[in-house]
JSON list of N, CA and C in Angstrom, two decimals:
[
{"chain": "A", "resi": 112, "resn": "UNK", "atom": "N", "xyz": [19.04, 3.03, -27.93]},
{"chain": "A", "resi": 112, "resn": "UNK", "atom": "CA", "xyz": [17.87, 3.40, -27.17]},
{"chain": "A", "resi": 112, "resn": "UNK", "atom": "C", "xyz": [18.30, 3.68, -25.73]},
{"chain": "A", "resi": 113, "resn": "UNK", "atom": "N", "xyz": [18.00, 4.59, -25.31]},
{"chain": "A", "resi": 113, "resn": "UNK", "atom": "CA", "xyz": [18.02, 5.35, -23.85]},
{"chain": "A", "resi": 113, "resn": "UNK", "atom": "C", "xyz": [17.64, 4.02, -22.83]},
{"chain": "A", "resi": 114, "resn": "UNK", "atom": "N", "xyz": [17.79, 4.45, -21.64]},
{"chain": "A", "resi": 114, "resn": "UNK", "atom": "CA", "xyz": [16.76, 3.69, -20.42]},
{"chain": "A", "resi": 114, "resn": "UNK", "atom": "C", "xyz": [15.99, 4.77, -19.73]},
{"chain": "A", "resi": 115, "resn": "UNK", "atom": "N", "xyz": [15.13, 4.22, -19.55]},
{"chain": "A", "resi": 115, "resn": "UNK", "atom": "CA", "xyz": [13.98, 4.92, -19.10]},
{"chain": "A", "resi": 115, "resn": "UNK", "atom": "C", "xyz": [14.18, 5.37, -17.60]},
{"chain": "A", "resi": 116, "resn": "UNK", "atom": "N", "xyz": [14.95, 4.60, -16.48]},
{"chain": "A", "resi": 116, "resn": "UNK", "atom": "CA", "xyz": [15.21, 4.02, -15.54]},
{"chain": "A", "resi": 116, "resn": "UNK", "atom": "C", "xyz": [14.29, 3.28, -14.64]},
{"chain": "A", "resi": 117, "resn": "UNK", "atom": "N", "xyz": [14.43, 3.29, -13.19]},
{"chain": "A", "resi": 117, "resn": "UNK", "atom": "CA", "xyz": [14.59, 1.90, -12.48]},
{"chain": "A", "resi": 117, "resn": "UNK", "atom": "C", "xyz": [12.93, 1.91, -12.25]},
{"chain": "A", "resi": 118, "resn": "UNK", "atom": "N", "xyz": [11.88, 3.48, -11.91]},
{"chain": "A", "resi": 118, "resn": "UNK", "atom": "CA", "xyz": [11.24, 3.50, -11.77]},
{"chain": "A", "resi": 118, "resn": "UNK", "atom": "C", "xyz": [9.93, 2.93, -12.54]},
{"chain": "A", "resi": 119, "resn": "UNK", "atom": "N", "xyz": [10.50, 2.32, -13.39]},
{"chain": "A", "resi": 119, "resn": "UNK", "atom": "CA", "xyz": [9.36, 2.06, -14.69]},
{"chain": "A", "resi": 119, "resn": "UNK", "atom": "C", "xyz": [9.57, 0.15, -14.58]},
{"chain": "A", "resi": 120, "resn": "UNK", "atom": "N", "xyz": [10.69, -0.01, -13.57]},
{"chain": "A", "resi": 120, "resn": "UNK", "atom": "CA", "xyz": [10.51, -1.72, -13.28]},
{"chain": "A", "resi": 120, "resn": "UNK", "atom": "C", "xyz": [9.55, -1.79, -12.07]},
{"chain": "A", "resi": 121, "resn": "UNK", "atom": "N", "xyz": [8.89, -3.43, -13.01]},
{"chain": "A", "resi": 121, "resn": "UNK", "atom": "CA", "xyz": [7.90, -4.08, -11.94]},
{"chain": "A", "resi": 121, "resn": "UNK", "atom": "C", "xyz": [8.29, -5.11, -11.02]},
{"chain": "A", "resi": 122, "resn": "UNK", "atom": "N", "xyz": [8.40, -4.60, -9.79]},
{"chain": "A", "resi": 122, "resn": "UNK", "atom": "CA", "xyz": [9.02, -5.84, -8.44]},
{"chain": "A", "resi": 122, "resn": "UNK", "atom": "C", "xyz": [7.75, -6.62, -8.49]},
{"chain": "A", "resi": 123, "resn": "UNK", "atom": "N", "xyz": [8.30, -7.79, -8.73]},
{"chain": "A", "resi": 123, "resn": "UNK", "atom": "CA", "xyz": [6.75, -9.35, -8.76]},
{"chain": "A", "resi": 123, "resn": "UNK", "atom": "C", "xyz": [6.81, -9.76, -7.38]},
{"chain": "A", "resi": 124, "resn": "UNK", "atom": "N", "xyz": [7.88, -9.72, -6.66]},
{"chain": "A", "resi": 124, "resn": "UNK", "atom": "CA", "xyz": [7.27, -9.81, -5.28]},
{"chain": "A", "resi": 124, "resn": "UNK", "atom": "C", "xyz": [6.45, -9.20, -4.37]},
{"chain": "A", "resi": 125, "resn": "UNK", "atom": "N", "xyz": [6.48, -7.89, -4.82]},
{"chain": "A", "resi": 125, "resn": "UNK", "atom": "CA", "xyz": [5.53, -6.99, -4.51]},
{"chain": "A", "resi": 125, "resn": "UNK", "atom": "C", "xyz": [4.00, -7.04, -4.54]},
{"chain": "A", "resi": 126, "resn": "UNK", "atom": "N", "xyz": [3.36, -7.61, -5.63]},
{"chain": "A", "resi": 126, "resn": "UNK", "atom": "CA", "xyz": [2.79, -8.23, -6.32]},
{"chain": "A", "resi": 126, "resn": "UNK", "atom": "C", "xyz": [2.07, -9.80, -5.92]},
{"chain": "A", "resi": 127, "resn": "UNK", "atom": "N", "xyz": [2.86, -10.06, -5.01]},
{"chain": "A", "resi": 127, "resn": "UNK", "atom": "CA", "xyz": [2.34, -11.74, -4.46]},
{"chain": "A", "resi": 127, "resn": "UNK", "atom": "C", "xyz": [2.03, -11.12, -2.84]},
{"chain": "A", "resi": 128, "resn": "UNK", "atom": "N", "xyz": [0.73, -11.79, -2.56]},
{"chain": "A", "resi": 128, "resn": "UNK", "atom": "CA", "xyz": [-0.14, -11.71, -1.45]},
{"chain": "A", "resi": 128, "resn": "UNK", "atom": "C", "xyz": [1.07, -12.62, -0.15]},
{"chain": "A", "resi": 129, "resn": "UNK", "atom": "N", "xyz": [0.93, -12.27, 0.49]},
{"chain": "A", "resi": 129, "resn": "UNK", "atom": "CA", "xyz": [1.26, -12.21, 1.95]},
{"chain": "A", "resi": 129, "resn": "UNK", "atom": "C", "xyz": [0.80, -13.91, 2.25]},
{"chain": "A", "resi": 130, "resn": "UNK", "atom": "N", "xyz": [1.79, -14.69, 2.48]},
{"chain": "A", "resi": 130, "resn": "UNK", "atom": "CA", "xyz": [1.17, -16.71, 2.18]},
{"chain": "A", "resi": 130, "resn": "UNK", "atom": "C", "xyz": [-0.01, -16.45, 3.57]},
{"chain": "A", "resi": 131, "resn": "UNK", "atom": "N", "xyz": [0.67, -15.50, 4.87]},
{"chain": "A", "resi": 131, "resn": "UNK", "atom": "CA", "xyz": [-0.20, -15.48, 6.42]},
{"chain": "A", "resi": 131, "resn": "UNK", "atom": "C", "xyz": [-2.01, -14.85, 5.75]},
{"chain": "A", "resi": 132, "resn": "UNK", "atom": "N", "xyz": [-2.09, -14.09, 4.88]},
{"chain": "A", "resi": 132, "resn": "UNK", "atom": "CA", "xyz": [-3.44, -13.98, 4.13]},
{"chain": "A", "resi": 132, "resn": "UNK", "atom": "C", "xyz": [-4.06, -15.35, 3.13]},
{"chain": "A", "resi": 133, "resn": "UNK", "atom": "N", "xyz": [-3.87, -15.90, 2.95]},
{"chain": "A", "resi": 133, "resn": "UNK", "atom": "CA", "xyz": [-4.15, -17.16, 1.89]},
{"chain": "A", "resi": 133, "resn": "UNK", "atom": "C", "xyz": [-4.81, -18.16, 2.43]},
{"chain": "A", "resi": 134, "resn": "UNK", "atom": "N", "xyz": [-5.86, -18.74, 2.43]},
{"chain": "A", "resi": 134, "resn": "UNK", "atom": "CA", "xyz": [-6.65, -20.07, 2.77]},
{"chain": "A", "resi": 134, "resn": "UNK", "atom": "C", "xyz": [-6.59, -20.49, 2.11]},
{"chain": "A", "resi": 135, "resn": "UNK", "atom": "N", "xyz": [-6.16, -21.70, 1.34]},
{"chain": "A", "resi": 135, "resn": "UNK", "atom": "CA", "xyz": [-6.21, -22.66, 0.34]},
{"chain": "A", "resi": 135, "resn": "UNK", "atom": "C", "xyz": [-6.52, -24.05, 0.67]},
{"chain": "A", "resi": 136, "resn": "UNK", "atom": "N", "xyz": [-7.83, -24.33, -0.64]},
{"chain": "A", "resi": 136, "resn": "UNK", "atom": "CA", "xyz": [-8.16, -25.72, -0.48]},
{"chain": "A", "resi": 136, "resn": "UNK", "atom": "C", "xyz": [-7.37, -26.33, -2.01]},
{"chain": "A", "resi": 137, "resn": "UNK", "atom": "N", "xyz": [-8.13, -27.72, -2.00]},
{"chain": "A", "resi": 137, "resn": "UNK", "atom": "CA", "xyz": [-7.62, -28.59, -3.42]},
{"chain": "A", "resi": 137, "resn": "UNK", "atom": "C", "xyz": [-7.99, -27.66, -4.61]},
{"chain": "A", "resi": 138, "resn": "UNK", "atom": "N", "xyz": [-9.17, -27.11, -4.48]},
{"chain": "A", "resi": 138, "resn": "UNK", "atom": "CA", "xyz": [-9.65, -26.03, -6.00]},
{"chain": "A", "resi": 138, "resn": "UNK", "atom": "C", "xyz": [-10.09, -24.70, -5.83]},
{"chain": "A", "resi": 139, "resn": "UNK", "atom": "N", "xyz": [-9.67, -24.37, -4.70]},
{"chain": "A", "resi": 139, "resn": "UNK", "atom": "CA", "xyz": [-9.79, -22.86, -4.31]},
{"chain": "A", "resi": 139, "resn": "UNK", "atom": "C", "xyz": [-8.50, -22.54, -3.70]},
{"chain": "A", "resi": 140, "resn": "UNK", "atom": "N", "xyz": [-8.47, -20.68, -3.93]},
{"chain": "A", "resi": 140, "resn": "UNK", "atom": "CA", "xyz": [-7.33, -19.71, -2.75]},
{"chain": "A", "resi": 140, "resn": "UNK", "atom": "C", "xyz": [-8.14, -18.42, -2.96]},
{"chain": "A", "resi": 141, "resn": "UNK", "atom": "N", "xyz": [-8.02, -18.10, -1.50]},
{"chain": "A", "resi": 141, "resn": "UNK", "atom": "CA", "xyz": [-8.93, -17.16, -0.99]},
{"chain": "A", "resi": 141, "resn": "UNK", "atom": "C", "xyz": [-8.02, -16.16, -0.76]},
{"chain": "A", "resi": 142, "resn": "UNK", "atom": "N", "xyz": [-7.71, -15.34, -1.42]},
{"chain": "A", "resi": 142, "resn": "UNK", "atom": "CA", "xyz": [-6.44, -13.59, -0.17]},
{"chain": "A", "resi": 142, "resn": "UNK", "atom": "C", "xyz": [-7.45, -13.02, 0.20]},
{"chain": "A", "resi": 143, "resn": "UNK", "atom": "N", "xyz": [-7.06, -12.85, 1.36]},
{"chain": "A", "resi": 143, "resn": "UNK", "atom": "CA", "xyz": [-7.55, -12.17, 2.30]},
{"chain": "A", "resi": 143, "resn": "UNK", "atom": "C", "xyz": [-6.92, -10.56, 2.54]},
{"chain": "A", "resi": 144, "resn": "UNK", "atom": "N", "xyz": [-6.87, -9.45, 1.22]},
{"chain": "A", "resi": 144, "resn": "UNK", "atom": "CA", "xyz": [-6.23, -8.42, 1.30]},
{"chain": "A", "resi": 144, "resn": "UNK", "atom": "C", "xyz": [-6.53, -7.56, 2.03]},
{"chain": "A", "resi": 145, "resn": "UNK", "atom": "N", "xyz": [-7.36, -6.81, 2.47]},
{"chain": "A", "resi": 145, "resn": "UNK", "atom": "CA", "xyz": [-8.13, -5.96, 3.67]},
{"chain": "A", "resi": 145, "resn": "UNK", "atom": "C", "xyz": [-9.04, -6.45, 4.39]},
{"chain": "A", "resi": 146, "resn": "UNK", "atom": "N", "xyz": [-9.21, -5.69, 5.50]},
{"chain": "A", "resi": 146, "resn": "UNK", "atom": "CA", "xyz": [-10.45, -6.27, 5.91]},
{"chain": "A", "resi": 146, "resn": "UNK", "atom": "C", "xyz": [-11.90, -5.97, 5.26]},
{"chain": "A", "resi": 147, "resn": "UNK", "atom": "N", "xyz": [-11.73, -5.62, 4.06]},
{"chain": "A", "resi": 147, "resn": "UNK", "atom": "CA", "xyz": [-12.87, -5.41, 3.20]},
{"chain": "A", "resi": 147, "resn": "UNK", "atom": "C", "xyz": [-12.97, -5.69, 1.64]},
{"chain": "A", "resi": 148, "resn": "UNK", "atom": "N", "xyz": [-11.56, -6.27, 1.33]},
{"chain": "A", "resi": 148, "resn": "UNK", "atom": "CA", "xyz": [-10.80, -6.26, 0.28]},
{"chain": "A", "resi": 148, "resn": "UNK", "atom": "C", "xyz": [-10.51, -7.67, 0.33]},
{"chain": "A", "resi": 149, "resn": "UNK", "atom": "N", "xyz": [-11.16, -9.11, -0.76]},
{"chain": "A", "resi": 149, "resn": "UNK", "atom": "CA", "xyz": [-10.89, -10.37, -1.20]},
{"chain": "A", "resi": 149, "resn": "UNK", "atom": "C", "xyz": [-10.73, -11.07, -2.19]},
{"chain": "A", "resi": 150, "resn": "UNK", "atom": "N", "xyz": [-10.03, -11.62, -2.81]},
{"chain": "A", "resi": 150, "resn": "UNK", "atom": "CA", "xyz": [-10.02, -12.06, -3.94]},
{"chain": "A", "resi": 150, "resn": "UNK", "atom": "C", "xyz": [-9.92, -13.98, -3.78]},
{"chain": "A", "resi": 151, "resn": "UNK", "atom": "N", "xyz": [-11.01, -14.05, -4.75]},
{"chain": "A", "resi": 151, "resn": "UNK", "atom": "CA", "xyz": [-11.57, -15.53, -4.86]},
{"chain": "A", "resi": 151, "resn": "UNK", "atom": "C", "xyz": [-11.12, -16.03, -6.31]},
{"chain": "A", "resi": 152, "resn": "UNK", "atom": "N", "xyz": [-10.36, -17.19, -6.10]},
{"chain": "A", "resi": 152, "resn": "UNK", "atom": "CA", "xyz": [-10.00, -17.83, -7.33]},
{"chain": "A", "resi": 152, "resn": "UNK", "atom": "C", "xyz": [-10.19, -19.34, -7.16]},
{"chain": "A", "resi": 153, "resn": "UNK", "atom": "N", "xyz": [-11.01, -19.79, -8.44]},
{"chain": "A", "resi": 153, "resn": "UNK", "atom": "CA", "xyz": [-11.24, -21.41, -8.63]},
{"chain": "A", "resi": 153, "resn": "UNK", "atom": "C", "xyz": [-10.78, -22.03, -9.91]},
{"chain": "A", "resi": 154, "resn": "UNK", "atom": "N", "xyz": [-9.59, -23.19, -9.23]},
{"chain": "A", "resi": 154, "resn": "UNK", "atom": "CA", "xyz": [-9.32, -23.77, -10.67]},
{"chain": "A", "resi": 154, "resn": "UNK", "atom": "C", "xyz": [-9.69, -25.53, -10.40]},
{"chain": "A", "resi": 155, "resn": "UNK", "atom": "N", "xyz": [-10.41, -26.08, -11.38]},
{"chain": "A", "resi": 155, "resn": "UNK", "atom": "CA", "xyz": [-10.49, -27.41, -11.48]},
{"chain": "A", "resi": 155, "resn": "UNK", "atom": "C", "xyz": [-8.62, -28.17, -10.27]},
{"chain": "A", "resi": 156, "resn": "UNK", "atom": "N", "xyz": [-7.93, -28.29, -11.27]},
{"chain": "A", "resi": 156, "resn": "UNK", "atom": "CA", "xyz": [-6.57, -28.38, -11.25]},
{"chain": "A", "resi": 156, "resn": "UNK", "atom": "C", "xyz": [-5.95, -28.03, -10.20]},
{"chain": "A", "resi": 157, "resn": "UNK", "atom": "N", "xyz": [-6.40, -26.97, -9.41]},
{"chain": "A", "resi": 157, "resn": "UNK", "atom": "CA", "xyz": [-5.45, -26.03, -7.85]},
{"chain": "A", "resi": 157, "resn": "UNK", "atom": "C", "xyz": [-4.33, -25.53, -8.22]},
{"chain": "A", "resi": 158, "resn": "UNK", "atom": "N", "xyz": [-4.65, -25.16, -9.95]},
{"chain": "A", "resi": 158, "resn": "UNK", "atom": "CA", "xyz": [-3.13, -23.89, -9.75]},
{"chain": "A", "resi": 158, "resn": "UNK", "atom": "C", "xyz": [-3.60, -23.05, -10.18]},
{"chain": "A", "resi": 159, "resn": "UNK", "atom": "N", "xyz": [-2.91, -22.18, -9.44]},
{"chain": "A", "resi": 159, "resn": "UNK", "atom": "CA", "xyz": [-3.56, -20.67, -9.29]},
{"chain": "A", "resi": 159, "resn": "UNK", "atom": "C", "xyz": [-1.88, -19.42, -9.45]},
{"chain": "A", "resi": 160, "resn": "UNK", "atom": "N", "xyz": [-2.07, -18.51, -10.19]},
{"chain": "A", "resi": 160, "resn": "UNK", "atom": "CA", "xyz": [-1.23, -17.87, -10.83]},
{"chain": "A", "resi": 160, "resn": "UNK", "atom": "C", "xyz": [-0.93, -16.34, -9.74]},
{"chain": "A", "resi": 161, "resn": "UNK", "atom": "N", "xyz": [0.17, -15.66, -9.48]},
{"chain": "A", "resi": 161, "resn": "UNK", "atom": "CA", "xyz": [0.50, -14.55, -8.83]},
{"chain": "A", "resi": 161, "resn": "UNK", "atom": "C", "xyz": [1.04, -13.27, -9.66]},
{"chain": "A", "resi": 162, "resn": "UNK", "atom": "N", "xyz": [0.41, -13.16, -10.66]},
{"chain": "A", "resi": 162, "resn": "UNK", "atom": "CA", "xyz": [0.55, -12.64, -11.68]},
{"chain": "A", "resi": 162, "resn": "UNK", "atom": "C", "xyz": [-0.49, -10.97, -11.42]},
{"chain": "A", "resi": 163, "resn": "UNK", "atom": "N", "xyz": [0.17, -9.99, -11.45]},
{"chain": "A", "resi": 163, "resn": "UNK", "atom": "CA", "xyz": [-0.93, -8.79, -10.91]},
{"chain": "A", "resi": 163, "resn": "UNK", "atom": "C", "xyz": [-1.90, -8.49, -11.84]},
{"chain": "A", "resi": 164, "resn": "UNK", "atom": "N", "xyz": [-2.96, -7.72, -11.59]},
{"chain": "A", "resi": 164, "resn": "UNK", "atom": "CA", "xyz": [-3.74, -8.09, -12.35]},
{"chain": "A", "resi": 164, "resn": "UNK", "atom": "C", "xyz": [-4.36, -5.85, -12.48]},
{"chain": "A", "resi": 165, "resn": "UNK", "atom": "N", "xyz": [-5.06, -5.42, -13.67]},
{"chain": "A", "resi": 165, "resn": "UNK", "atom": "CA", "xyz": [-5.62, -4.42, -13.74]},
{"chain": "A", "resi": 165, "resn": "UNK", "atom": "C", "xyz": [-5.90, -3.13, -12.49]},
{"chain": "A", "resi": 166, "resn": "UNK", "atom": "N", "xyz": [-6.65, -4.03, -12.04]},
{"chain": "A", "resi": 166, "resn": "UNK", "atom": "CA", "xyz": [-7.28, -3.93, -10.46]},
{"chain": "A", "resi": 166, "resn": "UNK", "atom": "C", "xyz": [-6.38, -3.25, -9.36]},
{"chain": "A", "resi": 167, "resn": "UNK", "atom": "N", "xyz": [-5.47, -4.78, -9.17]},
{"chain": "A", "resi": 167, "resn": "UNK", "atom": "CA", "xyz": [-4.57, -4.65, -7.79]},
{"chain": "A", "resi": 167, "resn": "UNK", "atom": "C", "xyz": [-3.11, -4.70, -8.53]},
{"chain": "A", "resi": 168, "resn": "UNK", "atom": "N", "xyz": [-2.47, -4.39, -8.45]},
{"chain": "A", "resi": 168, "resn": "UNK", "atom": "CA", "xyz": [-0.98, -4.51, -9.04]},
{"chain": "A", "resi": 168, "resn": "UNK", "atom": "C", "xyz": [-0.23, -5.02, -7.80]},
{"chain": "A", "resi": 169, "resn": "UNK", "atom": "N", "xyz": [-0.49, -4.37, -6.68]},
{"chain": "A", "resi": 169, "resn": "UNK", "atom": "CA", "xyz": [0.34, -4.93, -5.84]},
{"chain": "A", "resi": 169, "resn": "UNK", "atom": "C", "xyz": [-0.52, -5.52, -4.61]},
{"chain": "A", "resi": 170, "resn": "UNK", "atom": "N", "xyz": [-0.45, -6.58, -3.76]},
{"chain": "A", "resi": 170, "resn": "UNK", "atom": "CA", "xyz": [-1.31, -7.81, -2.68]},
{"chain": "A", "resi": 170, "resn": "UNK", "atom": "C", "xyz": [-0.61, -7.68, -1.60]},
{"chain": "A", "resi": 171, "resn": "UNK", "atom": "N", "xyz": [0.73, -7.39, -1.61]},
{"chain": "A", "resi": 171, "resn": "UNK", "atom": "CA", "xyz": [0.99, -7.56, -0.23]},
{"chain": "A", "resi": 171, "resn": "UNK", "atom": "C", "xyz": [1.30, -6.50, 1.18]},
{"chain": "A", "resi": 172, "resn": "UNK", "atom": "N", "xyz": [-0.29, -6.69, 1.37]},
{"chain": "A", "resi": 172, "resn": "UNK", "atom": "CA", "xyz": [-0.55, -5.39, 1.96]},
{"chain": "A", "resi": 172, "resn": "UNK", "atom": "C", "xyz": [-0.07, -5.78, 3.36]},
{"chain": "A", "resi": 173, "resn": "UNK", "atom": "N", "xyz": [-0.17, -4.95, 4.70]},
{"chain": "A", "resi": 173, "resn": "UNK", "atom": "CA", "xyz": [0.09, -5.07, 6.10]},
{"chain": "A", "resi": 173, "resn": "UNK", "atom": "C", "xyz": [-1.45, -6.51, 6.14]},
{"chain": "A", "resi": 174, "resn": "UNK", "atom": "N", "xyz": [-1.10, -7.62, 7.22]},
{"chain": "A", "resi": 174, "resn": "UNK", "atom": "CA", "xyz": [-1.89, -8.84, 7.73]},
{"chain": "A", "resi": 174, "resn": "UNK", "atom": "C", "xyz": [-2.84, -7.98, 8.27]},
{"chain": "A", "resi": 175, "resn": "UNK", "atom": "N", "xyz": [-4.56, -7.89, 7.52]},
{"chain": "A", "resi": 175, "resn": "UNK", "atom": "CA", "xyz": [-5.29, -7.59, 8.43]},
{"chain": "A", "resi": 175, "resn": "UNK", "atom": "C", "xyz": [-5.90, -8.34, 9.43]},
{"chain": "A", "resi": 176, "resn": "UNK", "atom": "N", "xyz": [-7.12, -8.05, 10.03]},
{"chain": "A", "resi": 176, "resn": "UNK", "atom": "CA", "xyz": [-7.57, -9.02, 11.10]},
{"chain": "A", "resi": 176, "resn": "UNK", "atom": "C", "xyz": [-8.43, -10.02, 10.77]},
{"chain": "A", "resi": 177, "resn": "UNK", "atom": "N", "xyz": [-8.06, -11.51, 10.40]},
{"chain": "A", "resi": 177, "resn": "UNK", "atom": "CA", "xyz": [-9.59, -12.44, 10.04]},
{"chain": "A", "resi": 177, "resn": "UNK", "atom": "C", "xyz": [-9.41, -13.64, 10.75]},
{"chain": "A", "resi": 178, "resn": "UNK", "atom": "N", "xyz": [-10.47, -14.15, 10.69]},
{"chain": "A", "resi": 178, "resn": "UNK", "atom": "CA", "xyz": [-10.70, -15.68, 11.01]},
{"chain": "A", "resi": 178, "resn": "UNK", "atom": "C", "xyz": [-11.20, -16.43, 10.18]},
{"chain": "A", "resi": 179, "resn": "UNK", "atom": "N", "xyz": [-10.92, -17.64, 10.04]},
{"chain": "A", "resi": 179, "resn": "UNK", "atom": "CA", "xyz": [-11.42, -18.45, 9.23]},
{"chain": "A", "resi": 179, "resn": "UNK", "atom": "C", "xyz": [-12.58, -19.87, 9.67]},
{"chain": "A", "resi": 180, "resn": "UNK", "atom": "N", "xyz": [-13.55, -20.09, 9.21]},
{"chain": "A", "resi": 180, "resn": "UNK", "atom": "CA", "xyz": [-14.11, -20.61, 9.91]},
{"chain": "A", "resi": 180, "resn": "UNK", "atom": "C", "xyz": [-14.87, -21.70, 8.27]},
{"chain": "A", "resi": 181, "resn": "UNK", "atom": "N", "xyz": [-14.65, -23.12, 9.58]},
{"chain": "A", "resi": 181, "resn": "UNK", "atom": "CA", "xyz": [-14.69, -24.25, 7.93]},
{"chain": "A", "resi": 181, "resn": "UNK", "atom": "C", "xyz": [-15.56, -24.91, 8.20]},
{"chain": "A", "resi": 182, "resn": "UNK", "atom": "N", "xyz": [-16.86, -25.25, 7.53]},
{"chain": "A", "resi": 182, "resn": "UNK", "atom": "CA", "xyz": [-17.77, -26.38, 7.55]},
{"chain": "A", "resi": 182, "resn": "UNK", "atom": "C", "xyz": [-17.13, -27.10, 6.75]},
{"chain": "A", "resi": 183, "resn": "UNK", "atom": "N", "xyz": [-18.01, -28.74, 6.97]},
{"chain": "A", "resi": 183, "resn": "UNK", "atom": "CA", "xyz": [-17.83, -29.77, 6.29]},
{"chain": "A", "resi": 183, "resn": "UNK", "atom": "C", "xyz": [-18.55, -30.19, 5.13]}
]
């Protein structure tokens, strides 16, 4: 069997969000991918997977501009 070549491999780092985008509590992580662009994940447990998904294939975009702001 032939190779297809290099262009048809998936870089997984590519793929993992930027840690300076990420808020994480004990059962949440928040990316913060655009400034219009978020992805919300809840696990009982607090593990949470970097695995690309349909959607977004690749997260680690340029740090946009946010703040985070925490009630109690």
């Amino acid at each position: 069997m032939s190779s297809l070549g290099g262009q048809f491999l998936f870089n997984m780092e590519k793929s993992k969000t930027n840690p300076a985008c990420i808020v994480k509590g004990d059962t949440y992580r928040i990316s913060v991918l655009t400034e219009r662009l978020i992805r919300i994940e809840y696990n009982k447990k607090g593990i949470f997977v970097d695995t690309p998904t349909q959607l977004v294939l690749f997260r680690n975009f340029p740090i946009p501009k946010f703040t985070v702001n925490q009630d109690s």
